[in-house]
Coordinates of C-alpha atoms in Angstrom, one line a residue:
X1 CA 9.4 -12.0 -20.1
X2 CA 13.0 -10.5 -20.4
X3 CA 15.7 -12.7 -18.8
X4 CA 17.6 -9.3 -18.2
X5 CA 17.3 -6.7 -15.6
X6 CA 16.8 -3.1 -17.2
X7 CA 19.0 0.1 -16.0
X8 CA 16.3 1.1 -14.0
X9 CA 15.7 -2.0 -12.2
X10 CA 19.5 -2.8 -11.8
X11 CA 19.7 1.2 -9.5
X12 CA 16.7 0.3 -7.7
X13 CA 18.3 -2.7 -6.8
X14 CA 21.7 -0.9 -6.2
X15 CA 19.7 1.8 -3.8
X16 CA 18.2 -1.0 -2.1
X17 CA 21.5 -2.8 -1.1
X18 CA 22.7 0.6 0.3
X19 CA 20.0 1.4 2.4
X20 CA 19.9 -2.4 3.6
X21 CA 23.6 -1.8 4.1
X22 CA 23.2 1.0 6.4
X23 CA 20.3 -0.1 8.1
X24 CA 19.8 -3.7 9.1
X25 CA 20.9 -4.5 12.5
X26 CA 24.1 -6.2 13.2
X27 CA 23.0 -8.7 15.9
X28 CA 19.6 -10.4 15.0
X29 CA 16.2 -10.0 16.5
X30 CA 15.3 -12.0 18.9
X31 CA 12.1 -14.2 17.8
X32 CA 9.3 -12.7 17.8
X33 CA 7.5 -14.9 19.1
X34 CA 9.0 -13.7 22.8
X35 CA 7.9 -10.0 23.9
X36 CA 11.0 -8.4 23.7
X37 CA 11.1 -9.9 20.5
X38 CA 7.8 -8.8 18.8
X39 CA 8.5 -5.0 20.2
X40 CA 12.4 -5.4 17.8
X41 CA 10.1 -6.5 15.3
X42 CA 7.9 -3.7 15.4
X43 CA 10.8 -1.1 15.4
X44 CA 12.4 -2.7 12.5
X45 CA 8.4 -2.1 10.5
X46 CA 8.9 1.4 11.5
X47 CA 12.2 1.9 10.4
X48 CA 11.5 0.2 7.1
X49 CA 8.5 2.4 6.6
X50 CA 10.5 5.5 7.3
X51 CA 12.7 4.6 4.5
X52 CA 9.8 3.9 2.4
X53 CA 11.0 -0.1 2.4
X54 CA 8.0 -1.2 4.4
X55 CA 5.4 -1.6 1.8
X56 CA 7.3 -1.1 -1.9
X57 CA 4.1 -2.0 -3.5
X58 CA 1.5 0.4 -2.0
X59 CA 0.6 3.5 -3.4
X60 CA 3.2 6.3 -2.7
X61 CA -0.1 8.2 -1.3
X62 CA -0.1 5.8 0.9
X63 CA 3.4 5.3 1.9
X64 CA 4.8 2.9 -0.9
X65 CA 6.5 3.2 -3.9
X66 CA 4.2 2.0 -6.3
X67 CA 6.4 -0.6 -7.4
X68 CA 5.1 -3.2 -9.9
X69 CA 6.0 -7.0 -8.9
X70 CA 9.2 -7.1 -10.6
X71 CA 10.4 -4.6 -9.0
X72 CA 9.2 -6.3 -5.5
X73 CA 11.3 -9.4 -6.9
X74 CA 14.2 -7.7 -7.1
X75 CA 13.3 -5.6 -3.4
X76 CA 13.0 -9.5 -1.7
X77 CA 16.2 -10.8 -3.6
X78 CA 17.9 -8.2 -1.7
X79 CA 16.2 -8.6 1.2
X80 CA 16.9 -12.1 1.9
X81 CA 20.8 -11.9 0.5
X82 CA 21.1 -8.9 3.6
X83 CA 19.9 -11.5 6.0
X84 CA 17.2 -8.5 6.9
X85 CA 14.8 -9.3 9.8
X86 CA 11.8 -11.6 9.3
X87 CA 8.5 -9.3 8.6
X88 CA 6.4 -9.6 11.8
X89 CA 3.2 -8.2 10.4
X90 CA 3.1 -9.7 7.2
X91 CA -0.7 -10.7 8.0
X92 CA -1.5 -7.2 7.4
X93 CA 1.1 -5.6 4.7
X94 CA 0.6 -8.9 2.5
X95 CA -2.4 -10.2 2.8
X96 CA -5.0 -7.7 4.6
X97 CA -3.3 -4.5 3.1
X98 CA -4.0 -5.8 -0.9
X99 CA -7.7 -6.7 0.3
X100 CA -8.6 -3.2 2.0
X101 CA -7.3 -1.8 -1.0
X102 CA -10.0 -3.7 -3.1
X103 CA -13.0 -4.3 -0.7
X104 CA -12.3 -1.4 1.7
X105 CA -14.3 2.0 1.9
X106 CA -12.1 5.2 1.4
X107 CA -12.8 5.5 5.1
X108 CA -11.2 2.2 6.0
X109 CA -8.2 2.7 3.9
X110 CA -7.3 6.1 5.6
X111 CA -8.4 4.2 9.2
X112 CA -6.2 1.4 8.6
X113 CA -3.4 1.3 6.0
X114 CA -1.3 3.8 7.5
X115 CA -1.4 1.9 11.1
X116 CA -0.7 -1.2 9.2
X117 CA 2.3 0.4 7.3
X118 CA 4.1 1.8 10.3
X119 CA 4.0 -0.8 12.5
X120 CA 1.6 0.5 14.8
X121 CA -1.2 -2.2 14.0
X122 CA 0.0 -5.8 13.9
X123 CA -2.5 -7.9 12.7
X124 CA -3.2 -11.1 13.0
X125 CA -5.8 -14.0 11.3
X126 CA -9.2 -15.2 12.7
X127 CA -9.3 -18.1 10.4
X128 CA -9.5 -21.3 12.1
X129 CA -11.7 -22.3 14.8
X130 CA -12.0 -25.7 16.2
X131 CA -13.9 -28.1 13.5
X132 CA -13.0 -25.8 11.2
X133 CA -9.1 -25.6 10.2
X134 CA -9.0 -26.0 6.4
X135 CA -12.5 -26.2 6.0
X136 CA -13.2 -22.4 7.0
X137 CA -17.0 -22.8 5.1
X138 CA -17.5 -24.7 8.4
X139 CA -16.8 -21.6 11.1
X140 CA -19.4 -21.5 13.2
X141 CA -18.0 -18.1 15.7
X142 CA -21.1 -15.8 15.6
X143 CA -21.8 -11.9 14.7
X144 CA -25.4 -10.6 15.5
X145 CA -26.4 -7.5 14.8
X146 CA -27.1 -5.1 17.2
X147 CA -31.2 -4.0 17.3
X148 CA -30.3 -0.6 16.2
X149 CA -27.3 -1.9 13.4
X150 CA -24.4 0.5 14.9
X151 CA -22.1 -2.7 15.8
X152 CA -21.9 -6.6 16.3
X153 CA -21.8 -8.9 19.0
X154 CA -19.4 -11.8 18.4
X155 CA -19.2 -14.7 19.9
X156 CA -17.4 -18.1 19.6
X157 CA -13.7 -19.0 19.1
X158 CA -10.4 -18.5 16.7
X159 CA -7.3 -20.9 17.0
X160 CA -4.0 -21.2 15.6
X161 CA -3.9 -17.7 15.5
X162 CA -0.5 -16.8 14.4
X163 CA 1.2 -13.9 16.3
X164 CA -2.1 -12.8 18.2
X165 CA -0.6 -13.0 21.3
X166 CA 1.1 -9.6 21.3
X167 CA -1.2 -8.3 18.3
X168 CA -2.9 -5.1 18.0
X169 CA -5.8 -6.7 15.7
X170 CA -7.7 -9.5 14.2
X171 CA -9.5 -10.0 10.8
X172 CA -11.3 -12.9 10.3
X173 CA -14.9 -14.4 9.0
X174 CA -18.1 -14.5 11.6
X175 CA -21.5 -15.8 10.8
X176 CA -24.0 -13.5 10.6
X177 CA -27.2 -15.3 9.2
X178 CA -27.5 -18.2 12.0
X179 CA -29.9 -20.1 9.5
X180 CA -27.0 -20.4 6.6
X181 CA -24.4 -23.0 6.0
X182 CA -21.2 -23.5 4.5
X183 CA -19.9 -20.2 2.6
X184 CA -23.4 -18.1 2.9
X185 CA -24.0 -15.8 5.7
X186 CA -20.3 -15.2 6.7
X187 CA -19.3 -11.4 7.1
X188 CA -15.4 -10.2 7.4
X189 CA -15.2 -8.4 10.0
X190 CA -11.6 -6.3 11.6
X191 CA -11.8 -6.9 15.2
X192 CA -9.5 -4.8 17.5
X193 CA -7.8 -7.3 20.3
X194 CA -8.1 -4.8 23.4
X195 CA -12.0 -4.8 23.0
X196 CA -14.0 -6.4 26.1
X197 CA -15.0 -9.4 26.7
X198 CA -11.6 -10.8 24.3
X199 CA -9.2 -13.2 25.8
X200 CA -6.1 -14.6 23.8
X201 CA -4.9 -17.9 25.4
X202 CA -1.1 -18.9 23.6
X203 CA -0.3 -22.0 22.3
X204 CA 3.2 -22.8 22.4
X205 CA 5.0 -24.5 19.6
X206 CA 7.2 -27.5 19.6
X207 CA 10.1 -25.1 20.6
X208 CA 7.5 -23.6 23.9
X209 CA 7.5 -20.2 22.5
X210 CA 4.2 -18.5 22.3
X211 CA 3.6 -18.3 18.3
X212 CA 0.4 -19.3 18.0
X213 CA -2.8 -18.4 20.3
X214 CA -6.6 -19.3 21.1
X215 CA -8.9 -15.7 20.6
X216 CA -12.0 -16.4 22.8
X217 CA -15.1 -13.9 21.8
X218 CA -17.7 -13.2 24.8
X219 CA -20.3 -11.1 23.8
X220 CA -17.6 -8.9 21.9
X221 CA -19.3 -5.7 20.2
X222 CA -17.8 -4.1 17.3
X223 CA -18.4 -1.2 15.4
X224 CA -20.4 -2.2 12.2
X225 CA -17.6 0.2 10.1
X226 CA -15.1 -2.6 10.8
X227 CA -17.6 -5.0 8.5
X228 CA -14.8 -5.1 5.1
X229 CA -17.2 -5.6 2.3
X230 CA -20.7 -6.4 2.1
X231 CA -23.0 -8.1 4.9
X232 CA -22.6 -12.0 4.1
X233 CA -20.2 -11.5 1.7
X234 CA -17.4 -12.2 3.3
X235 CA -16.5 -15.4 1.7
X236 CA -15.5 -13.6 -1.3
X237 CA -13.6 -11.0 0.8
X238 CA -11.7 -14.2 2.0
X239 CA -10.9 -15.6 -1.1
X240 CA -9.5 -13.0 -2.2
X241 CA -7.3 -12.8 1.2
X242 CA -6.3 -16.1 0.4
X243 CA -5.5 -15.6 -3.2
X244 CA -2.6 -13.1 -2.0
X245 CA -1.4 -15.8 0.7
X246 CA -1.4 -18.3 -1.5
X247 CA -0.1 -16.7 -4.8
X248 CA 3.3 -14.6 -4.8
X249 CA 3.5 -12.1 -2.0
X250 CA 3.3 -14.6 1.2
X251 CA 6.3 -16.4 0.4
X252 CA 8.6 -15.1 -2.5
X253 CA 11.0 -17.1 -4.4
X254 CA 14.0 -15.2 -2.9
X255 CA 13.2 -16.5 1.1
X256 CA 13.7 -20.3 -0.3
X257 CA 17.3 -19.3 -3.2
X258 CA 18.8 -17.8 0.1
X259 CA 18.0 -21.0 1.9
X260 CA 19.3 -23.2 -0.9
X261 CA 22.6 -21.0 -1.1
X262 CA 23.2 -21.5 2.7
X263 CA 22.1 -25.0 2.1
X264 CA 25.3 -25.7 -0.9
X265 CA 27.4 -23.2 2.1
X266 CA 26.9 -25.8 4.7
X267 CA 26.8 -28.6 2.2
X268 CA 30.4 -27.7 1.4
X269 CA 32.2 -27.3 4.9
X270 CA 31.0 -30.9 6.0
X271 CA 31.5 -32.4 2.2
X272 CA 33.9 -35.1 3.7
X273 CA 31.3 -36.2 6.2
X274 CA 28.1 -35.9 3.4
X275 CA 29.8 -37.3 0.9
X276 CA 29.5 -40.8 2.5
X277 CA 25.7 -40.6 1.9
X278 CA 25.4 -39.3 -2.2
X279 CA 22.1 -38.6 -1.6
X280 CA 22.3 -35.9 0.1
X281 CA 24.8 -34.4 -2.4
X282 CA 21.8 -35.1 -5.1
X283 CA 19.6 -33.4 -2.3
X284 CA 21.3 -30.1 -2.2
X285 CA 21.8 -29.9 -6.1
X286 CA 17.7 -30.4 -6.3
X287 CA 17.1 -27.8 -3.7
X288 CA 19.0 -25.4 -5.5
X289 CA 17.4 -26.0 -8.7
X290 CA 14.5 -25.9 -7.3
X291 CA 14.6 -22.8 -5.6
X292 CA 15.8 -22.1 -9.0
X293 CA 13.2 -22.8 -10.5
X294 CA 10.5 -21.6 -8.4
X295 CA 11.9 -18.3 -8.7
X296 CA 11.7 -18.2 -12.8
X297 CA 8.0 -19.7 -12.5
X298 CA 7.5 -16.3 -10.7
X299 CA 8.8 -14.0 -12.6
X300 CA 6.8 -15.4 -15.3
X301 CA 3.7 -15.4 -13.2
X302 CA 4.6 -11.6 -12.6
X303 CA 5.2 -10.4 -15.9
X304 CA 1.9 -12.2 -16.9
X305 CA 0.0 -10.2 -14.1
X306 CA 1.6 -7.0 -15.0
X307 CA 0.4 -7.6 -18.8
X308 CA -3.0 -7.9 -17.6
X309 CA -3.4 -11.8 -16.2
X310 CA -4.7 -13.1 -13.2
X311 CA -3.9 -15.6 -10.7
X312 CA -6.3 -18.3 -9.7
X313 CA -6.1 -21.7 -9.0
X314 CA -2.6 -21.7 -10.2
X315 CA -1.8 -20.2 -6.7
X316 CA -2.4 -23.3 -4.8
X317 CA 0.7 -24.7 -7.0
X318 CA 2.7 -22.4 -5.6
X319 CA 1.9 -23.2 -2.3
X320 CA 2.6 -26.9 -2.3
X321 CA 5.8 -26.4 -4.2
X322 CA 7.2 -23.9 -1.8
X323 CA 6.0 -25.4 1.4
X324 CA 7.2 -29.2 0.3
X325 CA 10.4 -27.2 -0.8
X326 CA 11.2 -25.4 2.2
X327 CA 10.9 -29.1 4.3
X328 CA 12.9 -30.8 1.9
X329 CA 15.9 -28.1 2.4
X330 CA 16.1 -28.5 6.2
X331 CA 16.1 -32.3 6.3
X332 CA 18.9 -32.2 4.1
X333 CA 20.5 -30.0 6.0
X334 CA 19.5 -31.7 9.2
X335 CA 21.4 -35.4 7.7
X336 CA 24.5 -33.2 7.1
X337 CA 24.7 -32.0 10.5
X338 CA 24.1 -35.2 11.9
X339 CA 24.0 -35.7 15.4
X340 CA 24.5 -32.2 15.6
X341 CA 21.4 -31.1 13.9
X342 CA 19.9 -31.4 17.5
X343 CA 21.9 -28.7 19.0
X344 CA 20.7 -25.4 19.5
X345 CA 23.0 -22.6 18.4
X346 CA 24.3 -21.5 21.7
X347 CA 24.9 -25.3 22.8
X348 CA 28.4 -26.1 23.6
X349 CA 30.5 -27.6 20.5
X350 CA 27.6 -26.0 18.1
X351 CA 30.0 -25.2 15.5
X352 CA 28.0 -24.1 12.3
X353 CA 24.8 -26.0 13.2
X354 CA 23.3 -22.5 13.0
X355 CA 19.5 -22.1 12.9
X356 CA 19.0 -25.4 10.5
X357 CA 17.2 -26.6 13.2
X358 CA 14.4 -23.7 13.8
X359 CA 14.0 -23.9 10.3
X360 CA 13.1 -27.6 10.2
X361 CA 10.7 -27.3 13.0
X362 CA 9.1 -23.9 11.0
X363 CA 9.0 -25.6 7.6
X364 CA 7.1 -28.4 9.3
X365 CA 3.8 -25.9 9.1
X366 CA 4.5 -24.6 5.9
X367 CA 2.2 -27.6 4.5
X368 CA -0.7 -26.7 7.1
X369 CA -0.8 -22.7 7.0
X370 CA -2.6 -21.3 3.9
X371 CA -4.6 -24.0 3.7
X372 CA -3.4 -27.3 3.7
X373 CA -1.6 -29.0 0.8
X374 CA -4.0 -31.9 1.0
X375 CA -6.7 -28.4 0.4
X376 CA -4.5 -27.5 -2.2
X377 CA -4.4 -30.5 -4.0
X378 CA -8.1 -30.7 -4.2
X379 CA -8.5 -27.4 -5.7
X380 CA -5.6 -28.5 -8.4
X381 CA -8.2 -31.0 -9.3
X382 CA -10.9 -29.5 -9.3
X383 CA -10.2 -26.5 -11.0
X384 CA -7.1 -26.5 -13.4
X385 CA -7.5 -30.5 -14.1
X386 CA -11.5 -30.7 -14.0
X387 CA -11.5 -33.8 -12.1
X388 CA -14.9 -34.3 -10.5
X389 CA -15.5 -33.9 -7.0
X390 CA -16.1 -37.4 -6.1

């Protein structure tokens, strides 16, 4: 690992500023998790795919740059220090996108990438179902085949679906052998959200915007060519989706040093009043070491990947350091705004209080998604300690 940026890597970085520059929008999104919201969202996908920005480490056959992870660093750093809009389809360019390109047919790829890519398609997940949140071996949501095996009948129910409100489509794991348990007999299957016999019920979140919904299945049929991968294989399909979640591209280190910079920003236009509690000074120096940190950790992680290594286990570190991170940052910045920290933006006498507060209530997730930390914790055990189960 080189702690220096080459030529090369210092222009890409230089042409990304400039297109950033010129292209992200002067007034923020609004959330898109309103309507008006998600279609901004979707035009800002578009845009970044027709300046080649949207995917940077696709294929450039299929609309990337082929950029290693380095390179994708160095894209997010940039990102992040614009203040560029949040990435409303990041289900499918992060985490569905790298899995079609290892389990997908050639047919799928062509069929779905380039949807994906635009904008077009906004996916969403078809993890969790009720009794089965982090314990996804327990889904029980059914997919028969059909007598004559063109398509599958699904049936059961998704929740905490993130974003599948105004999605386009769903990936997510069904049952297909109705005599197996636990991780056998589960098939992956791409389910398009306009099909009959779907209905998406939202969930609001503690702020009543629609971000998460309910996807009820009645007697849904799907074309078999949406199976990805093999026919009750589609807990390794999974893991593998939740490898890439888990690992570096759901949440790179630049999202949490940008937070940590505003974090010392706001820290040091309220010092008089933080200062009479020291620990939130300690507070803010430790989130921006950490965030330091973090951000080292992966670009050793990359380099090791692009030499050849994989990422296993190792990945659920990640997530519990980020996620805890991420909390830790917005309560600190919560006891330095003080009473204030209740105040939405647009309140009267808001002054800086700025979006501290979305953040908190965000962050308060970030230990569920992914599969919870608790989850997480267990697999550190297991598999990079060798503790036994029980």
């Amino acid at each position: 690992m080189e702690l220096t940026y080459t030529e090369e890597q210092q222009a890409f970085r230089q042409e990304i500023r400039t297109w950033l520059k010129a292209n992200v929008p002067s007034e923020p999104l609004k959330s898109f998790d309103t309507e008006e919201g998600f279609q901004q969202h979707r035009e800002w996908e578009a845009k970044l795919y027709e300046g080649r920005w949207g995917m940077i480490t696709w294929p450039e056959e299929m609309g990337g740059r082929g950029a290693d992870l380095l390179q994708w660093l160095i894209f997010e750093e940039e990102y992040y220090a614009a203040r560029a809009p949040l990435r409303v389809n990041q289900n499918g360019i992060f985490l569905l996108g790298p899995t079609l390109m290892e389990y997908g047919t050639e047919e799928q790829k062509k069929r779905f990438l380039n949807g994906m890519a635009t904008g077009k398609d906004i996916w969403c997940q078809g993890w969790s179902e009720p009794n089965a949140g982090s314990d996804m071996a327990a889904i029980r949501s059914r997919a028969d085949l059909s007598e004559d095996g063109s398509h599958y009948i699904i049936n059961g129910q998704k929740t905490w679906s993130t974003r599948a409100v105004w999605a386009d489509w769903c990936f997510g794991m069904f049952r297909t052998d109705p005599e197996s348990s636990r991780h056998k007999g589960l098939t992956f299957i791409l389910v398009p959200l306009d099909s009959e016999g779907i209905t998406v019920r939202p969930i609001p979140q503690l702020d009543g915007l629609p971000g998460f919904a309910e996807i009820f299945f009645d007697n849904v049929k799907v074309p078999v060519d949406c199976r990805l991968g093999g026919e009750g294989e589609g807990w390794s399909v999974a893991m593998a989706t939740a490898g890439f979640e888990r690992g570096l591209m759901l949440r790179s280190p630049a999202r949490f040093q940008e937070t940590a910079k505003r974090l010392v920003e706001l820290y040091k236009a309220n010092r008089e009043e933080a200062d009479q509690d020291p620990a939130i000074r300690d507070a803010v120096i430790r989130a921006y070491l950490d965030a330091e940190a973090y951000a080292l950790t992966t670009y050793q992680t990359a380099c090791r990947l692009m030499q050849g290594g994989k990422i296993g286990a190792e990945a659920s570190t990640n997530k519990i350091f980020w996620s805890e991170l991420d909390q830790r940052m917005h309560a600190t910045a919560l006891k330095i705004l003080g009473a204030r920290a209740e105040l939405l933006p647009h309140a009267p006498n808001a002054g800086d209080v700025g979006t501290w507060l979305d953040g908190w209530l965000f962050s308060q997730s970030g230990p569920i998604y992914a599969g919870t930390n608790e989850i997480q914790r267990n697999i550190i055990a297991e598999r990079l300690l060798g503790m036994p189960r029980k």
